[in-house]
Amino acid sequence: MKIKDTIKITKGTALICTDSEKNYKFLSSIEYGNLTASDYIYIPLIENNENVFDEIEKHLKNKYCKGFYLNKEILKKPENQIHYHNILKTYTSKIEVVVLVRNSFNSGFEIGEQNIKTFRPKVVSIAGTEEKSVVSSFVKYALSLKGKTVGSNKKAQPWQKLIEPMLNVDDKTQYCVIELLLDKNAIYEYAKNSLVNNTIIYTKTALNFLNKYSNDKDKFMDTIASIADNPDNIQNIFTFEANDFVNSGLKTNKINIIEEQRIETNITQPSIFRKKALNVKYKDLSFTTDNYAYYIPRCLVISYFALKSLGLDDKFIKKCIANFKDTSGIYEETKFSLNNYLVMSSEDHTAFSIQNAVEQFCFEYNGFKKILILSKIENLGNYSNSIHKELMENLAKEEFDTVVLINMYDYEAAYKVHNKKAFVKRFKLNNSINHRNFILNLKMFLESRVDENTAILVCVPSSINLNVLFNTKGEI
């Protein structure tokens, strides 16, 4: 067994490498001890350092494991050193190599980008703070009908959506769909090192986000500018943000600006309860979908042109649009006792989908007493506090009689400072709290606030499962 000390970055998580479950080619510019480019290994990412030894041992017990990567920071704890040496002693006949790294996330990143450069699939990269999961989901769906496509599943963590598709690329992969991380350094490193045969889609808020919450936008745009005209790097860029590119000085004919104001629908006042087909027009483009969320028209329009640039047929793309079912921002109406209504998000929620739902809800239930149930938005990283405070300020402009905050203890003040009239109630929910007790407490509270002229808007991910608040008749 050979122990190798590689990688130069600072901190990260762990990677386990085994040859079971799937065949992934292992190729990298980094030297990895006894492992060679001809080895086939499986590389799942492990986010939680506290469980890393259990995960390693699980793979060693159940599968043939050639080796594993381990964050050196973990070995600073004496108890972890003991666990580590016990594993080496117990499984010495199985392990060929252990790679101690300062940042195993970056080692996975390097493996992935080497795969992209070696096998050269057509790559679609999606950047943004909102809407990119919908675009990614649709693009991946359409491309998968044409050939082998790799990409992370919808509920994957952000780092998985960046790394895993790149790790899965092999010589049979035709398309690779990658969601870029919010973290500006990860986006910058990806732009600098991994752009090969790439179509880039910037969703509506991508560059505004970089501009608003960091000073790194110019650096990022300069990097794109320096490589955009190399035909091996970027094939096309699609975006809604014309001014960002104009102001950046990026000079290339590969930028395709979607003029959002020219996207038309058959709904003059968009309804979150619209059941009939949605007709969308953009210049000479026209398509129909049964899918409706406030961002669906622009997500499908920008995806349409990106897929066209990859050579997909017009009729085929429109057929995919008609058949595509997205659940990330769909709201549905449920009638319960008296004249009360519930609007439930069926999957996840974001700052922009919440704001849109609130606006539509207040429009459709004008004259009702309104209750808002809201939970914290996860995976916002370093910008979580700023975005949540901004969201609460925007929501406080609407007229809600009652606001229920779940896991948002830090943001009550941000709401109350802009709206002193609303009654704000906080609830806490985590793994240590019994979900049934939480539901019962919330139910008792709502029953005390609801009357025949009350409408409730629920903006929480389905993982919290507030459906159990209501019986089969929709009654609390």
Short mmCIF file of C-alpha atoms in Angstrom, two decimals:
data_model
loop_
_atom_site.label_atom_id
_atom_site.label_comp_id
_atom_site.label_asym_id
_atom_site.label_seq_id
_atom_site.Cartn_x
_atom_site.Cartn_y
_atom_site.Cartn_z
CA MET A 1 0.00 0.00 0.00
CA LYS A 2 1.25 3.43 -0.93
CA ILE A 3 0.34 6.65 0.87
CA LYS A 4 0.51 9.70 -1.34
CA ASP A 5 0.51 13.34 -0.29
CA THR A 6 -0.96 15.53 -3.06
CA ILE A 7 -3.12 18.57 -3.81
CA LYS A 8 -2.28 22.02 -2.56
CA ILE A 9 -5.58 23.64 -1.48
CA THR A 10 -6.79 24.27 2.07
CA LYS A 11 -9.90 22.46 3.21
CA GLY A 12 -12.63 20.18 1.90
CA THR A 13 -14.43 16.89 2.16
CA ALA A 14 -13.55 13.28 1.43
CA LEU A 15 -13.72 11.09 -1.66
CA ILE A 16 -13.92 7.31 -1.60
CA CYS A 17 -12.74 5.39 -4.66
CA THR A 18 -14.00 1.89 -5.41
CA ASP A 19 -14.49 -0.09 -8.60
CA SER A 20 -18.07 -1.16 -7.80
CA GLU A 21 -21.56 0.04 -8.75
CA LYS A 22 -20.58 1.95 -11.89
CA ASN A 23 -17.56 2.07 -14.17
CA TYR A 24 -16.00 5.50 -14.13
CA LYS A 25 -12.70 6.13 -15.85
CA PHE A 26 -10.12 7.58 -13.52
CA LEU A 27 -7.96 10.11 -15.37
CA SER A 28 -6.16 13.08 -13.97
CA SER A 29 -3.07 15.20 -14.33
CA ILE A 30 -2.39 14.52 -10.65
CA GLU A 31 -0.26 11.51 -9.70
CA TYR A 32 -2.27 9.07 -7.60
CA GLY A 33 0.14 6.46 -6.32
CA ASN A 34 -0.48 2.97 -7.70
CA LEU A 35 -3.72 3.89 -9.46
CA THR A 36 -3.28 4.33 -13.20
CA ALA A 37 -5.41 5.80 -15.95
CA SER A 38 -6.58 2.33 -16.97
CA ASP A 39 -8.24 1.63 -13.61
CA TYR A 40 -12.03 1.81 -13.38
CA ILE A 41 -13.21 3.20 -10.09
CA TYR A 42 -16.34 4.67 -8.55
CA ILE A 43 -16.05 8.02 -6.80
CA PRO A 44 -18.95 9.09 -4.58
CA LEU A 45 -18.57 12.43 -2.82
CA ILE A 46 -18.92 12.60 0.95
CA GLU A 47 -19.94 15.92 2.43
CA ASN A 48 -20.02 15.15 6.13
CA ASN A 49 -16.53 14.70 7.55
CA GLU A 50 -17.89 13.30 10.79
CA ASN A 51 -19.23 10.22 8.97
CA VAL A 52 -16.36 9.71 6.58
CA PHE A 53 -14.76 6.74 8.37
CA ASP A 54 -18.08 4.91 8.59
CA GLU A 55 -18.54 5.45 4.87
CA ILE A 56 -15.03 4.23 4.06
CA GLU A 57 -15.46 1.13 6.20
CA LYS A 58 -18.85 0.41 4.65
CA HIS A 59 -17.27 0.33 1.19
CA LEU A 60 -14.31 -1.73 2.36
CA LYS A 61 -16.60 -4.31 3.99
CA ASN A 62 -19.05 -4.70 1.16
CA LYS A 63 -17.01 -4.04 -1.97
CA TYR A 64 -13.52 -4.35 -3.31
CA CYS A 65 -11.99 -0.94 -2.70
CA LYS A 66 -8.71 0.07 -4.32
CA GLY A 67 -8.23 3.13 -2.18
CA PHE A 68 -9.65 6.31 -0.78
CA TYR A 69 -9.02 10.03 -0.51
CA LEU A 70 -8.97 11.59 2.92
CA ASN A 71 -8.95 15.21 3.98
CA LYS A 72 -5.82 15.76 6.08
CA GLU A 73 -7.72 18.13 8.38
CA ILE A 74 -9.74 15.17 9.68
CA LEU A 75 -6.57 13.58 11.08
CA LYS A 76 -5.94 16.49 13.44
CA LYS A 77 -8.38 14.92 15.91
CA PRO A 78 -6.76 12.10 17.95
CA GLU A 79 -9.90 9.93 17.83
CA ASN A 80 -9.91 10.19 14.03
CA GLN A 81 -6.24 9.18 13.87
CA ILE A 82 -7.10 6.02 15.83
CA HIS A 83 -10.02 5.22 13.52
CA TYR A 84 -7.85 5.87 10.45
CA HIS A 85 -5.01 3.58 11.57
CA ASN A 86 -7.48 0.85 12.56
CA ILE A 87 -8.91 0.94 9.04
CA LEU A 88 -5.44 0.72 7.49
CA LYS A 89 -4.56 -2.21 9.75
CA THR A 90 -7.84 -4.09 9.25
CA TYR A 91 -8.08 -3.69 5.48
CA THR A 92 -4.42 -3.55 4.49
CA SER A 93 -4.82 -6.41 1.98
CA LYS A 94 -7.59 -4.55 0.13
CA ILE A 95 -6.19 -1.02 -0.05
CA GLU A 96 -3.71 -0.20 -2.79
CA VAL A 97 -3.45 3.53 -2.20
CA VAL A 98 -4.51 6.22 0.26
CA VAL A 99 -4.38 9.81 -0.96
CA LEU A 100 -4.16 12.42 1.79
CA VAL A 101 -5.36 15.74 0.40
CA ARG A 102 -5.75 19.25 1.70
CA ASN A 103 -8.96 19.59 -0.28
CA SER A 104 -10.64 16.49 -1.66
CA PHE A 105 -13.36 18.63 -3.28
CA ASN A 106 -10.71 20.14 -5.51
CA SER A 107 -9.18 16.76 -6.26
CA GLY A 108 -12.58 15.60 -7.50
CA PHE A 109 -12.83 18.81 -9.51
CA GLU A 110 -9.48 18.11 -11.19
CA ILE A 111 -10.48 14.53 -12.03
CA GLY A 112 -13.73 15.77 -13.51
CA GLU A 113 -12.23 18.47 -15.68
CA GLN A 114 -9.66 15.99 -16.97
CA ASN A 115 -12.55 13.72 -18.00
CA ILE A 116 -14.16 16.60 -19.90
CA LYS A 117 -10.93 17.36 -21.74
CA THR A 118 -10.22 13.70 -22.52
CA PHE A 119 -13.63 12.52 -23.76
CA ARG A 120 -14.88 15.88 -25.10
CA PRO A 121 -18.67 15.53 -24.75
CA LYS A 122 -20.87 18.48 -25.62
CA VAL A 123 -21.16 20.38 -22.34
CA VAL A 124 -24.00 22.63 -21.21
CA SER A 125 -23.15 24.74 -18.15
CA ILE A 126 -25.91 26.60 -16.30
CA ALA A 127 -25.05 29.50 -14.00
CA GLY A 128 -27.41 31.46 -11.77
CA THR A 129 -28.96 31.77 -8.33
CA GLU A 130 -32.52 31.03 -9.48
CA GLU A 131 -34.11 28.97 -12.23
CA LYS A 132 -30.98 27.04 -13.18
CA SER A 133 -32.36 23.77 -11.77
CA VAL A 134 -35.40 24.05 -14.06
CA VAL A 135 -33.23 24.84 -17.09
CA SER A 136 -30.84 22.04 -16.16
CA SER A 137 -33.68 19.57 -15.65
CA PHE A 138 -35.28 20.36 -19.01
CA VAL A 139 -32.02 20.45 -20.99
CA LYS A 140 -30.94 17.14 -19.47
CA TYR A 141 -34.35 15.61 -20.22
CA ALA A 142 -34.24 16.66 -23.89
CA LEU A 143 -30.62 15.62 -24.44
CA SER A 144 -31.09 12.24 -22.74
CA LEU A 145 -33.59 11.33 -25.46
CA LYS A 146 -30.85 11.85 -28.04
CA GLY A 147 -27.89 10.11 -26.41
CA LYS A 148 -26.07 9.32 -23.19
CA THR A 149 -26.25 12.37 -20.93
CA VAL A 150 -24.68 12.79 -17.50
CA GLY A 151 -25.89 15.22 -14.88
CA SER A 152 -26.81 15.23 -11.19
CA ASN A 153 -30.29 14.44 -9.98
CA LYS A 154 -32.62 17.26 -9.00
CA LYS A 155 -32.22 16.89 -5.25
CA ALA A 156 -28.41 16.69 -5.26
CA GLN A 157 -26.38 19.14 -3.20
CA PRO A 158 -24.89 22.10 -5.14
CA TRP A 159 -21.37 20.66 -5.05
CA GLN A 160 -22.70 17.37 -6.40
CA LYS A 161 -24.34 19.16 -9.31
CA LEU A 162 -20.96 20.62 -10.23
CA ILE A 163 -18.66 17.66 -9.63
CA GLU A 164 -20.62 14.45 -10.24
CA PRO A 165 -21.55 14.99 -13.91
CA MET A 166 -17.89 15.61 -14.68
CA LEU A 167 -16.83 12.45 -12.84
CA ASN A 168 -19.37 10.35 -14.74
CA VAL A 169 -18.15 11.29 -18.21
CA ASP A 170 -16.68 8.42 -20.25
CA ASP A 171 -16.08 7.62 -23.92
CA LYS A 172 -19.80 6.90 -24.48
CA THR A 173 -21.01 10.22 -23.05
CA GLN A 174 -22.44 12.57 -25.67
CA TYR A 175 -23.68 15.34 -23.39
CA CYS A 176 -22.75 16.64 -19.94
CA VAL A 177 -25.08 19.05 -18.06
CA ILE A 178 -23.41 20.95 -15.22
CA GLU A 179 -24.89 23.40 -12.71
CA LEU A 180 -22.30 25.90 -11.57
CA LEU A 181 -21.95 26.63 -7.86
CA LEU A 182 -22.98 29.94 -6.33
CA ASP A 183 -19.51 30.24 -4.88
CA LYS A 184 -17.67 32.79 -7.02
CA ASN A 185 -14.30 31.05 -6.69
CA ALA A 186 -15.73 27.74 -7.87
CA ILE A 187 -17.34 29.46 -10.87
CA TYR A 188 -14.08 31.25 -11.65
CA GLU A 189 -11.98 28.09 -11.42
CA TYR A 190 -14.47 26.26 -13.61
CA ALA A 191 -14.38 29.05 -16.20
CA LYS A 192 -10.60 29.13 -16.14
CA ASN A 193 -9.91 25.40 -16.34
CA SER A 194 -12.92 23.40 -17.49
CA LEU A 195 -14.51 25.13 -20.44
CA VAL A 196 -14.22 22.68 -23.31
CA ASN A 197 -16.83 22.33 -26.06
CA ASN A 198 -19.16 24.31 -23.81
CA THR A 199 -22.55 25.98 -24.25
CA ILE A 200 -23.18 28.38 -21.35
CA ILE A 201 -26.62 29.44 -20.12
CA TYR A 202 -26.90 32.34 -17.68
CA THR A 203 -30.31 32.36 -16.06
CA LYS A 204 -31.90 35.69 -15.32
CA THR A 205 -30.15 36.55 -12.06
CA ALA A 206 -26.71 35.00 -12.54
CA LEU A 207 -24.61 38.06 -13.28
CA ASN A 208 -26.73 40.42 -11.20
CA PHE A 209 -26.03 38.10 -8.28
CA LEU A 210 -22.26 38.23 -8.81
CA ASN A 211 -22.45 41.99 -9.11
CA LYS A 212 -24.60 42.43 -6.02
CA TYR A 213 -22.94 40.10 -3.54
CA SER A 214 -19.31 40.08 -4.62
CA ASN A 215 -16.64 42.16 -6.29
CA ASP A 216 -15.50 39.23 -8.41
CA LYS A 217 -17.82 39.73 -11.38
CA ASP A 218 -15.31 41.68 -13.50
CA LYS A 219 -12.67 39.04 -12.89
CA PHE A 220 -15.12 36.34 -13.94
CA MET A 221 -16.21 38.21 -17.07
CA ASP A 222 -12.59 38.93 -18.02
CA THR A 223 -11.92 35.20 -17.83
CA ILE A 224 -14.88 34.45 -20.10
CA ALA A 225 -13.72 37.20 -22.46
CA SER A 226 -10.21 35.78 -22.70
CA ILE A 227 -11.39 32.33 -23.76
CA ALA A 228 -14.70 33.00 -25.53
CA ASP A 229 -13.28 33.18 -29.05
CA ASN A 230 -11.35 29.93 -28.75
CA PRO A 231 -13.58 27.43 -30.63
CA ASP A 232 -12.44 24.61 -28.33
CA ASN A 233 -13.76 26.39 -25.24
CA ILE A 234 -17.12 28.08 -25.75
CA GLN A 235 -19.58 27.30 -28.52
CA ASN A 236 -22.38 29.67 -27.47
CA ILE A 237 -23.47 31.87 -24.58
CA PHE A 238 -27.19 32.42 -23.83
CA THR A 239 -28.35 35.03 -21.36
CA PHE A 240 -31.07 37.53 -20.46
CA GLU A 241 -28.56 40.04 -19.10
CA ALA A 242 -27.54 42.14 -22.11
CA ASN A 243 -26.07 45.03 -20.14
CA ASP A 244 -23.73 42.82 -18.14
CA PHE A 245 -22.00 41.62 -21.27
CA VAL A 246 -21.99 45.00 -22.97
CA ASN A 247 -20.48 46.68 -19.91
CA SER A 248 -17.92 43.94 -19.43
CA GLY A 249 -16.25 44.64 -22.74
CA LEU A 250 -16.72 41.03 -23.83
CA LYS A 251 -16.42 41.08 -27.62
CA THR A 252 -17.61 37.88 -29.25
CA ASN A 253 -20.37 36.93 -31.66
CA LYS A 254 -21.23 33.88 -29.54
CA ILE A 255 -23.46 35.79 -27.10
CA ASN A 256 -27.18 35.22 -27.65
CA ILE A 257 -29.34 37.72 -25.75
CA ILE A 258 -32.90 36.61 -24.98
CA GLU A 259 -35.05 39.75 -24.74
CA GLU A 260 -37.28 38.86 -21.84
CA GLN A 261 -39.76 41.67 -22.51
CA ARG A 262 -40.59 40.00 -25.83
CA ILE A 263 -41.67 36.69 -24.24
CA GLU A 264 -45.47 36.61 -24.48
CA THR A 265 -48.01 34.23 -22.99
CA ASN A 266 -51.75 33.83 -23.36
CA ILE A 267 -52.15 34.92 -19.74
CA THR A 268 -52.34 38.67 -19.24
CA GLN A 269 -52.42 38.35 -15.45
CA PRO A 270 -50.47 35.14 -14.74
CA SER A 271 -52.37 32.80 -12.45
CA ILE A 272 -50.69 30.27 -10.20
CA PHE A 273 -53.83 28.17 -10.58
CA ARG A 274 -54.00 28.19 -14.37
CA LYS A 275 -54.95 24.67 -15.44
CA LYS A 276 -55.18 24.98 -19.20
CA ALA A 277 -52.26 24.81 -21.60
CA LEU A 278 -49.84 27.72 -21.55
CA ASN A 279 -49.02 29.24 -24.95
CA VAL A 280 -45.66 30.99 -25.21
CA LYS A 281 -44.40 33.20 -28.05
CA TYR A 282 -40.99 34.74 -28.58
CA LYS A 283 -40.38 36.52 -31.91
CA ASP A 284 -41.03 33.76 -34.50
CA LEU A 285 -40.96 30.99 -31.88
CA SER A 286 -44.23 29.54 -30.59
CA PHE A 287 -44.83 26.54 -28.33
CA THR A 288 -47.39 25.11 -25.92
CA THR A 289 -46.88 23.49 -22.52
CA ASP A 290 -49.11 22.22 -19.72
CA ASN A 291 -46.38 23.23 -17.30
CA TYR A 292 -46.88 26.47 -15.45
CA ALA A 293 -44.77 28.27 -12.92
CA TYR A 294 -43.95 31.95 -13.16
CA TYR A 295 -40.49 31.32 -14.62
CA ILE A 296 -41.40 28.45 -16.97
CA PRO A 297 -41.82 30.60 -20.12
CA ARG A 298 -38.39 32.19 -19.91
CA CYS A 299 -36.72 28.94 -18.76
CA LEU A 300 -38.10 27.07 -21.76
CA VAL A 301 -37.33 29.87 -24.22
CA ILE A 302 -33.68 30.10 -23.23
CA SER A 303 -33.40 26.29 -23.15
CA TYR A 304 -34.97 26.07 -26.63
CA PHE A 305 -32.27 28.22 -28.22
CA ALA A 306 -29.47 26.47 -26.35
CA LEU A 307 -30.72 23.07 -27.56
CA LYS A 308 -31.07 24.40 -31.12
CA SER A 309 -27.40 25.45 -30.99
CA LEU A 310 -26.51 21.84 -30.10
CA GLY A 311 -28.14 20.65 -33.32
CA LEU A 312 -31.49 19.38 -32.00
CA ASP A 313 -34.46 19.55 -34.36
CA ASP A 314 -37.10 22.26 -33.86
CA LYS A 315 -40.05 19.83 -33.78
CA PHE A 316 -38.23 17.53 -31.38
CA ILE A 317 -37.52 20.34 -28.91
CA LYS A 318 -41.15 21.55 -29.00
CA LYS A 319 -42.32 17.99 -28.37
CA CYS A 320 -40.00 17.83 -25.36
CA ILE A 321 -41.43 21.14 -24.12
CA ALA A 322 -44.98 19.77 -24.37
CA ASN A 323 -44.05 16.59 -22.46
CA PHE A 324 -41.76 18.09 -19.83
CA LYS A 325 -43.08 18.06 -16.26
CA ASP A 326 -41.35 20.29 -13.73
CA THR A 327 -42.32 20.39 -10.06
CA SER A 328 -39.83 22.86 -8.64
CA GLY A 329 -42.20 25.80 -8.54
CA ILE A 330 -45.71 24.54 -9.24
CA TYR A 331 -48.43 25.77 -6.94
CA GLU A 332 -51.82 24.16 -6.56
CA GLU A 333 -55.08 25.24 -5.02
CA THR A 334 -56.87 23.22 -2.35
CA LYS A 335 -60.21 24.26 -0.92
CA PHE A 336 -60.81 23.52 2.74
CA SER A 337 -63.49 24.35 5.29
CA LEU A 338 -65.57 27.47 4.79
CA ASN A 339 -64.00 29.77 2.17
CA ASN A 340 -60.34 29.17 2.99
CA TYR A 341 -57.67 28.19 0.51
CA LEU A 342 -54.26 26.62 0.67
CA VAL A 343 -51.51 27.16 -1.88
CA MET A 344 -48.80 24.55 -1.48
CA SER A 345 -45.43 24.46 -3.23
CA SER A 346 -44.92 20.93 -4.45
CA GLU A 347 -41.13 20.82 -4.45
CA ASP A 348 -38.64 23.53 -3.48
CA HIS A 349 -38.88 27.27 -3.13
CA THR A 350 -36.51 30.14 -3.88
CA ALA A 351 -36.48 33.86 -3.14
CA PHE A 352 -37.91 34.75 -6.55
CA SER A 353 -40.54 32.02 -6.63
CA ILE A 354 -41.69 33.10 -3.14
CA GLN A 355 -41.97 36.73 -4.19
CA ASN A 356 -43.93 35.77 -7.30
CA ALA A 357 -46.24 33.45 -5.36
CA VAL A 358 -46.90 36.19 -2.80
CA GLU A 359 -47.76 38.73 -5.51
CA GLN A 360 -50.10 36.32 -7.31
CA PHE A 361 -51.65 35.12 -4.06
CA CYS A 362 -52.42 38.68 -2.92
CA PHE A 363 -53.89 39.45 -6.35
CA GLU A 364 -56.13 36.38 -6.44
CA TYR A 365 -57.25 36.65 -2.79
CA ASN A 366 -57.76 40.38 -2.58
CA GLY A 367 -60.17 41.07 0.28
CA PHE A 368 -59.30 37.91 2.22
CA LYS A 369 -57.46 37.87 5.53
CA LYS A 370 -54.10 36.36 4.54
CA ILE A 371 -51.66 34.02 6.30
CA LEU A 372 -48.16 33.31 4.99
CA ILE A 373 -46.23 30.19 6.09
CA LEU A 374 -42.58 30.45 5.11
CA SER A 375 -39.49 28.34 5.76
CA LYS A 376 -35.84 29.15 5.37
CA ILE A 377 -34.30 28.75 1.91
CA GLU A 378 -31.42 26.31 2.03
CA ASN A 379 -28.15 26.21 0.05
CA LEU A 380 -27.60 29.96 -0.26
CA GLY A 381 -24.09 29.68 1.14
CA ASN A 382 -22.30 32.84 2.24
CA TYR A 383 -25.07 35.08 0.93
CA SER A 384 -27.90 33.48 2.93
CA ASN A 385 -28.23 36.27 5.49
CA SER A 386 -28.28 39.10 2.91
CA ILE A 387 -30.81 37.37 0.65
CA HIS A 388 -33.15 36.42 3.50
CA LYS A 389 -33.15 39.95 4.92
CA GLU A 390 -33.87 41.36 1.48
CA LEU A 391 -36.66 38.82 0.99
CA MET A 392 -38.28 39.69 4.33
CA GLU A 393 -38.14 43.38 3.47
CA ASN A 394 -39.93 42.72 0.14
CA LEU A 395 -42.56 40.46 1.70
CA ALA A 396 -43.29 43.02 4.42
CA LYS A 397 -44.68 45.32 1.71
CA GLU A 398 -47.62 42.95 1.22
CA GLU A 399 -50.65 42.89 3.52
CA PHE A 400 -50.51 39.72 5.62
CA ASP A 401 -52.46 39.42 8.83
CA THR A 402 -50.23 36.59 10.09
CA VAL A 403 -46.74 35.43 9.12
CA VAL A 404 -45.45 32.01 10.26
CA LEU A 405 -41.66 31.60 10.06
CA ILE A 406 -40.18 28.08 10.17
CA ASN A 407 -36.46 27.91 11.11
CA MET A 408 -36.15 31.66 10.56
CA TYR A 409 -35.59 33.00 14.08
CA ASP A 410 -33.01 35.52 12.85
CA TYR A 411 -35.37 37.19 10.37
CA GLU A 412 -38.41 38.18 12.42
CA ALA A 413 -36.88 41.59 13.09
CA ALA A 414 -36.14 42.07 9.38
CA TYR A 415 -39.87 41.63 8.73
CA LYS A 416 -41.24 43.59 11.68
CA VAL A 417 -39.11 46.66 11.01
CA HIS A 418 -40.95 47.09 7.68
CA ASN A 419 -44.38 45.85 8.78
CA LYS A 420 -45.42 46.35 12.40
CA LYS A 421 -49.06 45.33 11.82
CA ALA A 422 -48.62 41.63 11.01
CA PHE A 423 -48.58 39.04 13.79
CA VAL A 424 -45.35 37.01 13.43
CA LYS A 425 -45.11 33.50 14.89
CA ARG A 426 -41.90 31.45 14.85
CA PHE A 427 -41.53 27.67 14.77
CA LYS A 428 -38.39 25.58 14.93
CA LEU A 429 -38.04 22.26 13.12
CA ASN A 430 -34.92 20.09 12.98
CA ASN A 431 -33.91 16.44 13.22
CA SER A 432 -34.14 16.46 17.01
CA ILE A 433 -37.73 17.75 17.06
CA ASN A 434 -40.63 15.37 16.59
CA HIS A 435 -42.35 16.26 13.32
CA ARG A 436 -45.75 15.20 14.68
CA ASN A 437 -45.47 17.61 17.60
CA PHE A 438 -44.45 20.38 15.23
CA ILE A 439 -47.50 19.72 13.04
CA LEU A 440 -49.86 19.60 16.02
CA ASN A 441 -48.53 22.89 17.39
CA LEU A 442 -48.77 24.54 13.99
CA LYS A 443 -52.29 23.17 13.48
CA MET A 444 -53.47 24.52 16.86
CA PHE A 445 -52.00 27.91 16.02
CA LEU A 446 -53.66 28.07 12.58
CA GLU A 447 -57.04 27.01 13.96
CA SER A 448 -56.87 29.99 16.30
CA ARG A 449 -56.21 32.38 13.39
CA VAL A 450 -58.43 31.00 10.60
CA ASP A 451 -61.99 32.12 9.93
CA GLU A 452 -64.30 31.95 6.92
CA ASN A 453 -62.51 34.83 5.21
CA THR A 454 -58.94 33.55 5.51
CA ALA A 455 -56.57 32.44 2.73
CA ILE A 456 -53.27 30.69 3.48
CA LEU A 457 -50.14 30.71 1.31
CA VAL A 458 -47.62 27.99 2.14
CA CYS A 459 -44.07 28.50 0.80
CA VAL A 460 -42.08 25.56 2.12
CA PRO A 461 -40.31 22.67 0.37
CA SER A 462 -42.21 19.39 0.23
CA SER A 463 -39.61 17.80 2.55
CA ILE A 464 -41.29 19.60 5.47
CA ASN A 465 -44.58 17.95 4.41
CA LEU A 466 -47.30 20.30 5.57
CA ASN A 467 -49.86 18.32 3.55
CA VAL A 468 -50.48 16.30 6.71
CA LEU A 469 -52.05 19.42 8.22
CA PHE A 470 -55.12 18.85 6.11
CA ASN A 471 -57.52 15.92 5.83
CA THR A 472 -58.77 14.38 2.59
CA LYS A 473 -61.39 17.11 2.30
CA GLY A 474 -58.69 19.74 2.56
CA GLU A 475 -59.79 20.77 6.03
CA ILE A 476 -57.36 21.68 8.80
#
